[in-house]
Short mmCIF file of C-alpha atoms in Angstrom, two decimals:
data_model
loop_
_atom_site.label_atom_id
_atom_site.label_comp_id
_atom_site.label_asym_id
_atom_site.label_seq_id
_atom_site.Cartn_x
_atom_site.Cartn_y
_atom_site.Cartn_z
CA UNK A 1 131.24 -40.49 40.05
CA UNK A 2 132.02 -40.04 43.74
CA UNK A 3 135.65 -41.01 43.15
CA UNK A 4 135.94 -38.59 40.24
CA UNK A 5 134.40 -35.79 42.31
CA UNK A 6 136.80 -36.50 45.18
CA UNK A 7 139.77 -36.50 42.79
CA UNK A 8 138.71 -33.17 41.30
CA UNK A 9 138.36 -31.72 44.79
CA UNK A 10 141.81 -32.94 45.80
CA UNK A 11 143.37 -31.50 42.63
CA UNK A 12 141.66 -28.16 43.28
CA UNK A 13 143.06 -28.06 46.83
CA UNK A 14 146.51 -29.11 45.62
CA UNK A 15 146.52 -26.40 42.95
CA UNK A 16 145.58 -23.80 45.56
CA UNK A 17 148.42 -24.74 47.87
CA UNK A 18 150.96 -24.89 45.06
CA UNK A 19 149.95 -21.38 44.05
CA UNK A 20 150.07 -20.24 47.68
CA UNK A 21 153.52 -21.73 48.17
CA UNK A 22 154.82 -19.94 45.09
CA UNK A 23 153.36 -16.53 45.97
CA UNK A 24 153.53 -16.33 49.77
CA UNK A 25 157.30 -15.66 49.97
CA UNK A 26 156.81 -12.39 48.06
CA UNK A 27 154.25 -11.16 50.62
CA UNK A 28 156.37 -12.27 53.57
CA UNK A 29 159.56 -10.62 52.29
CA UNK A 30 157.62 -7.41 51.65
CA UNK A 31 156.23 -7.58 55.21
CA UNK A 32 159.75 -7.93 56.60
CA UNK A 33 161.45 -5.15 54.67
CA UNK A 34 158.99 -2.86 52.87
CA UNK A 35 157.07 0.13 54.30
CA UNK A 36 153.31 -0.39 54.81
CA UNK A 37 152.18 1.13 51.49
CA UNK A 38 154.59 -0.99 49.43
CA UNK A 39 153.78 -4.02 51.57
CA UNK A 40 150.05 -3.48 50.94
CA UNK A 41 150.58 -3.18 47.18
CA UNK A 42 152.61 -6.40 47.09
CA UNK A 43 149.99 -8.13 49.25
CA UNK A 44 147.21 -6.99 46.96
CA UNK A 45 149.01 -8.30 43.87
CA UNK A 46 149.81 -11.62 45.56
CA UNK A 47 146.20 -12.00 46.76
CA UNK A 48 144.75 -11.28 43.34
CA UNK A 49 147.03 -13.78 41.63
CA UNK A 50 146.30 -16.40 44.27
CA UNK A 51 142.54 -16.11 43.77
CA UNK A 52 142.86 -16.05 40.00
CA UNK A 53 145.27 -18.96 39.65
CA UNK A 54 143.46 -21.01 42.29
CA UNK A 55 140.16 -20.65 40.44
CA UNK A 56 138.28 -18.79 43.20
CA UNK A 57 136.00 -16.17 41.60
CA UNK A 58 135.25 -13.01 43.57
CA UNK A 59 132.36 -10.64 42.84
CA UNK A 60 132.41 -7.25 44.54
CA UNK A 61 129.59 -4.74 45.04
CA UNK A 62 129.83 -1.28 46.56
CA UNK A 63 133.49 -0.35 46.10
CA UNK A 64 132.30 3.19 45.38
CA UNK A 65 131.43 3.45 49.10
CA UNK A 66 135.17 3.51 49.83
CA UNK A 67 135.91 6.52 47.66
CA UNK A 68 137.59 9.49 49.28
CA UNK A 69 140.60 9.77 51.52
CA UNK A 70 139.06 10.35 54.95
CA UNK A 71 139.59 7.57 57.51
CA UNK A 72 136.99 4.84 57.92
CA UNK A 73 136.40 1.75 60.00
CA UNK A 74 135.60 -1.34 57.95
CA UNK A 75 133.56 -3.84 59.98
CA UNK A 76 133.68 -7.29 58.36
CA UNK A 77 132.06 -10.60 59.27
CA UNK A 78 134.71 -13.21 60.08
CA UNK A 79 134.16 -16.45 58.16
CA UNK A 80 137.55 -17.91 57.26
CA UNK A 81 141.31 -17.52 57.47
CA UNK A 82 141.06 -16.32 53.86
CA UNK A 83 138.98 -13.25 54.79
CA UNK A 84 141.97 -10.91 55.00
CA UNK A 85 143.36 -12.21 51.72
CA UNK A 86 140.06 -11.53 49.93
CA UNK A 87 139.95 -7.99 51.35
CA UNK A 88 143.58 -7.37 50.36
CA UNK A 89 142.79 -8.31 46.77
CA UNK A 90 140.13 -5.58 46.57
CA UNK A 91 141.23 -2.58 48.60
CA UNK A 92 143.42 0.24 47.37
CA UNK A 93 145.79 1.43 50.07
CA UNK A 94 144.48 4.42 52.04
CA UNK A 95 146.28 4.00 55.34
CA UNK A 96 144.49 0.75 56.16
CA UNK A 97 145.47 -1.30 59.19
CA UNK A 98 144.01 -4.64 60.22
CA UNK A 99 143.03 -5.09 63.87
CA UNK A 100 144.09 -8.51 65.15
CA UNK A 101 144.20 -10.41 68.43
CA UNK A 102 147.36 -9.96 70.46
CA UNK A 103 147.95 -13.73 70.56
CA UNK A 104 149.38 -13.46 67.04
CA UNK A 105 152.39 -11.63 68.48
CA UNK A 106 153.54 -14.92 70.00
CA UNK A 107 153.92 -16.44 66.52
CA UNK A 108 156.94 -15.18 64.57
CA UNK A 109 155.41 -15.88 61.16
CA UNK A 110 152.07 -14.19 61.88
CA UNK A 111 153.64 -11.32 63.83
CA UNK A 112 156.03 -10.50 61.00
CA UNK A 113 153.39 -10.78 58.32
CA UNK A 114 150.72 -8.75 60.13
CA UNK A 115 153.10 -6.10 61.45
CA UNK A 116 154.27 -5.41 57.91
CA UNK A 117 150.74 -4.32 57.06
CA UNK A 118 150.62 -1.95 60.04
CA UNK A 119 148.31 -4.21 62.04
CA UNK A 120 147.01 -2.97 65.40
CA UNK A 121 147.15 -5.76 68.01
CA UNK A 122 144.54 -5.76 70.78
CA UNK A 123 143.49 -7.83 73.78
CA UNK A 124 140.41 -10.00 73.35
CA UNK A 125 139.79 -11.37 76.83
CA UNK A 126 141.10 -8.91 79.42
CA UNK A 127 138.34 -6.32 79.76
CA UNK A 128 140.48 -3.54 81.21
CA UNK A 129 143.11 -3.86 78.48
CA UNK A 130 140.45 -4.16 75.76
CA UNK A 131 138.94 -0.84 76.89
CA UNK A 132 142.41 0.70 76.84
CA UNK A 133 142.99 -0.54 73.30
CA UNK A 134 139.64 0.88 72.19
CA UNK A 135 141.08 4.28 73.12
CA UNK A 136 144.26 3.45 71.19
CA UNK A 137 142.22 2.53 68.13
CA UNK A 138 140.29 5.79 68.41
CA UNK A 139 143.61 7.63 68.51
CA UNK A 140 144.84 5.78 65.42
CA UNK A 141 141.63 6.66 63.57
CA UNK A 142 142.01 10.32 64.50
CA UNK A 143 145.53 10.20 63.01
CA UNK A 144 144.06 9.08 59.68
CA UNK A 145 144.37 5.29 59.96
CA UNK A 146 141.48 3.36 58.39
CA UNK A 147 140.88 0.31 60.58
CA UNK A 148 139.75 -3.10 59.29
CA UNK A 149 138.09 -5.04 62.10
CA UNK A 150 136.35 -8.40 62.48
CA UNK A 151 134.04 -7.44 65.37
CA UNK A 152 132.79 -10.99 65.98
CA UNK A 153 136.16 -11.43 67.67
CA UNK A 154 136.72 -14.96 66.38
CA UNK A 155 135.55 -17.38 63.71
CA UNK A 156 133.81 -20.74 63.89
CA UNK A 157 133.17 -23.63 61.56
CA UNK A 158 129.39 -23.24 61.91
CA UNK A 159 127.64 -20.99 59.41
CA UNK A 160 126.12 -17.83 60.84
CA UNK A 161 126.75 -14.28 62.04
CA UNK A 162 127.68 -14.09 65.72
CA UNK A 163 127.19 -11.15 68.08
CA UNK A 164 129.51 -8.20 67.51
CA UNK A 165 131.82 -6.77 70.14
CA UNK A 166 131.51 -3.05 70.70
CA UNK A 167 135.15 -1.96 70.99
CA UNK A 168 135.68 -0.98 67.34
CA UNK A 169 132.41 0.93 67.27
CA UNK A 170 133.34 2.70 70.48
CA UNK A 171 136.60 3.74 68.81
CA UNK A 172 134.71 4.99 65.72
CA UNK A 173 132.27 6.96 67.88
CA UNK A 174 135.10 8.53 69.90
CA UNK A 175 136.96 9.47 66.72
CA UNK A 176 133.79 10.67 64.97
CA UNK A 177 134.42 8.61 61.83
CA UNK A 178 131.97 6.43 59.86
CA UNK A 179 131.85 2.66 59.83
CA UNK A 180 131.46 0.76 56.55
CA UNK A 181 129.72 -2.64 56.86
CA UNK A 182 131.38 -5.32 54.71
CA UNK A 183 129.64 -8.67 54.20
CA UNK A 184 131.69 -11.65 53.01
CA UNK A 185 129.79 -14.52 51.45
CA UNK A 186 131.18 -17.85 50.30
CA UNK A 187 134.64 -17.55 51.86
CA UNK A 188 133.65 -19.95 54.63
CA UNK A 189 132.76 -22.54 51.98
CA UNK A 190 136.22 -22.24 50.44
CA UNK A 191 138.08 -22.78 53.72
CA UNK A 192 136.21 -23.55 56.94
CA UNK A 193 137.66 -23.27 60.40
CA UNK A 194 139.04 -26.59 61.59
CA UNK A 195 140.30 -27.74 58.20
CA UNK A 196 142.96 -26.75 55.66
CA UNK A 197 141.18 -28.45 52.76
CA UNK A 198 140.34 -25.87 50.09
CA UNK A 199 137.01 -26.29 48.32
CA UNK A 200 135.69 -24.72 45.15
CA UNK A 201 133.13 -21.97 45.82
CA UNK A 202 132.24 -18.52 44.52
CA UNK A 203 132.92 -15.54 46.80
CA UNK A 204 131.05 -12.26 46.97
CA UNK A 205 131.88 -9.08 48.88
CA UNK A 206 129.17 -6.50 49.61
CA UNK A 207 130.42 -3.11 50.79
CA UNK A 208 127.67 -1.00 52.32
CA UNK A 209 127.29 2.75 52.60
CA UNK A 210 129.19 4.40 55.49
CA UNK A 211 127.20 4.71 58.72
CA UNK A 212 128.02 7.82 60.76
CA UNK A 213 127.98 7.59 64.58
CA UNK A 214 125.32 9.70 66.25
CA UNK A 215 127.45 10.80 69.17
CA UNK A 216 130.61 9.77 70.98
CA UNK A 217 129.33 7.95 74.06
CA UNK A 218 128.62 4.27 74.80
CA UNK A 219 125.00 4.53 73.66
CA UNK A 220 126.10 5.88 70.29
CA UNK A 221 128.62 3.04 69.94
CA UNK A 222 125.93 0.43 70.65
CA UNK A 223 123.55 2.06 68.18
CA UNK A 224 126.30 2.11 65.57
CA UNK A 225 127.16 -1.55 66.20
CA UNK A 226 123.54 -2.65 65.81
CA UNK A 227 123.08 -0.69 62.56
CA UNK A 228 126.26 -2.14 61.07
CA UNK A 229 125.35 -5.67 62.13
CA UNK A 230 121.92 -5.39 60.51
CA UNK A 231 123.56 -4.46 57.20
CA UNK A 232 126.08 -7.31 57.37
CA UNK A 233 123.35 -9.80 58.24
CA UNK A 234 121.29 -8.63 55.28
CA UNK A 235 124.04 -9.41 52.78
CA UNK A 236 126.16 -12.24 54.21
CA UNK A 237 123.65 -14.98 53.34
CA UNK A 238 124.08 -16.68 56.73
CA UNK A 239 121.70 -17.14 59.67
CA UNK A 240 121.63 -14.97 62.76
CA UNK A 241 123.42 -16.73 65.62
CA UNK A 242 122.46 -14.00 68.10
CA UNK A 243 118.64 -13.87 67.80
CA UNK A 244 118.28 -11.67 70.87
CA UNK A 245 119.36 -8.62 68.90
CA UNK A 246 123.01 -9.42 68.28
CA UNK A 247 124.25 -8.30 71.70
CA UNK A 248 126.79 -9.83 74.04
CA UNK A 249 127.48 -9.18 77.68
CA UNK A 250 129.96 -6.29 77.92
CA UNK A 251 130.79 -3.75 80.56
CA UNK A 252 129.55 -0.19 80.10
#
């Protein structure tokens, strides 16, 4: 029975990578040559077919909270390298742009792919530059760009929601736009950090109601961050890895 289970798992992983290998070139070519809207539409189609043909079911709740055309910030818990793919499969294009770490610009493949989707690259570790990029993100939001951020700043193999960084919430407060909490559940089980072995698991995406910032200063950004984190924690099905209120040491 163990051997049969292992064989089934290996076949599932193999099927997933065969599907990925067949579909990925379409997304990459679109990222190289197509404008962002067309690139997004191709990416959405590729992502949907990948999940369907790989046998990864996705259940979504709360898509109605993304209705309208005004800019938003989507704050999403970061669980797996498949997080962006799952989001792509669900979201209709409305000027979305992922926010990603600047280190990706050193990798031709990732830089080309992410830039095609209009990704905003930011610094993670240099405080002065991170503050500068928070202002840039606020400017992008004011121009109508809806930002998709993973405010934990990184992902880990261990299950649980880490503390959230405040930069994206500071940008939302400065721009005066709402933040939508998005909780991913099950994606970590499909592909954990530290391995490329796909596993069979169901995925759910819970999209909460928009939370409007109550001001434009640092205090409002912190309040917004804490409210969004509480919603994500309530729906992600993972433990709290920041029991002291979900805060991290950041400059004011």
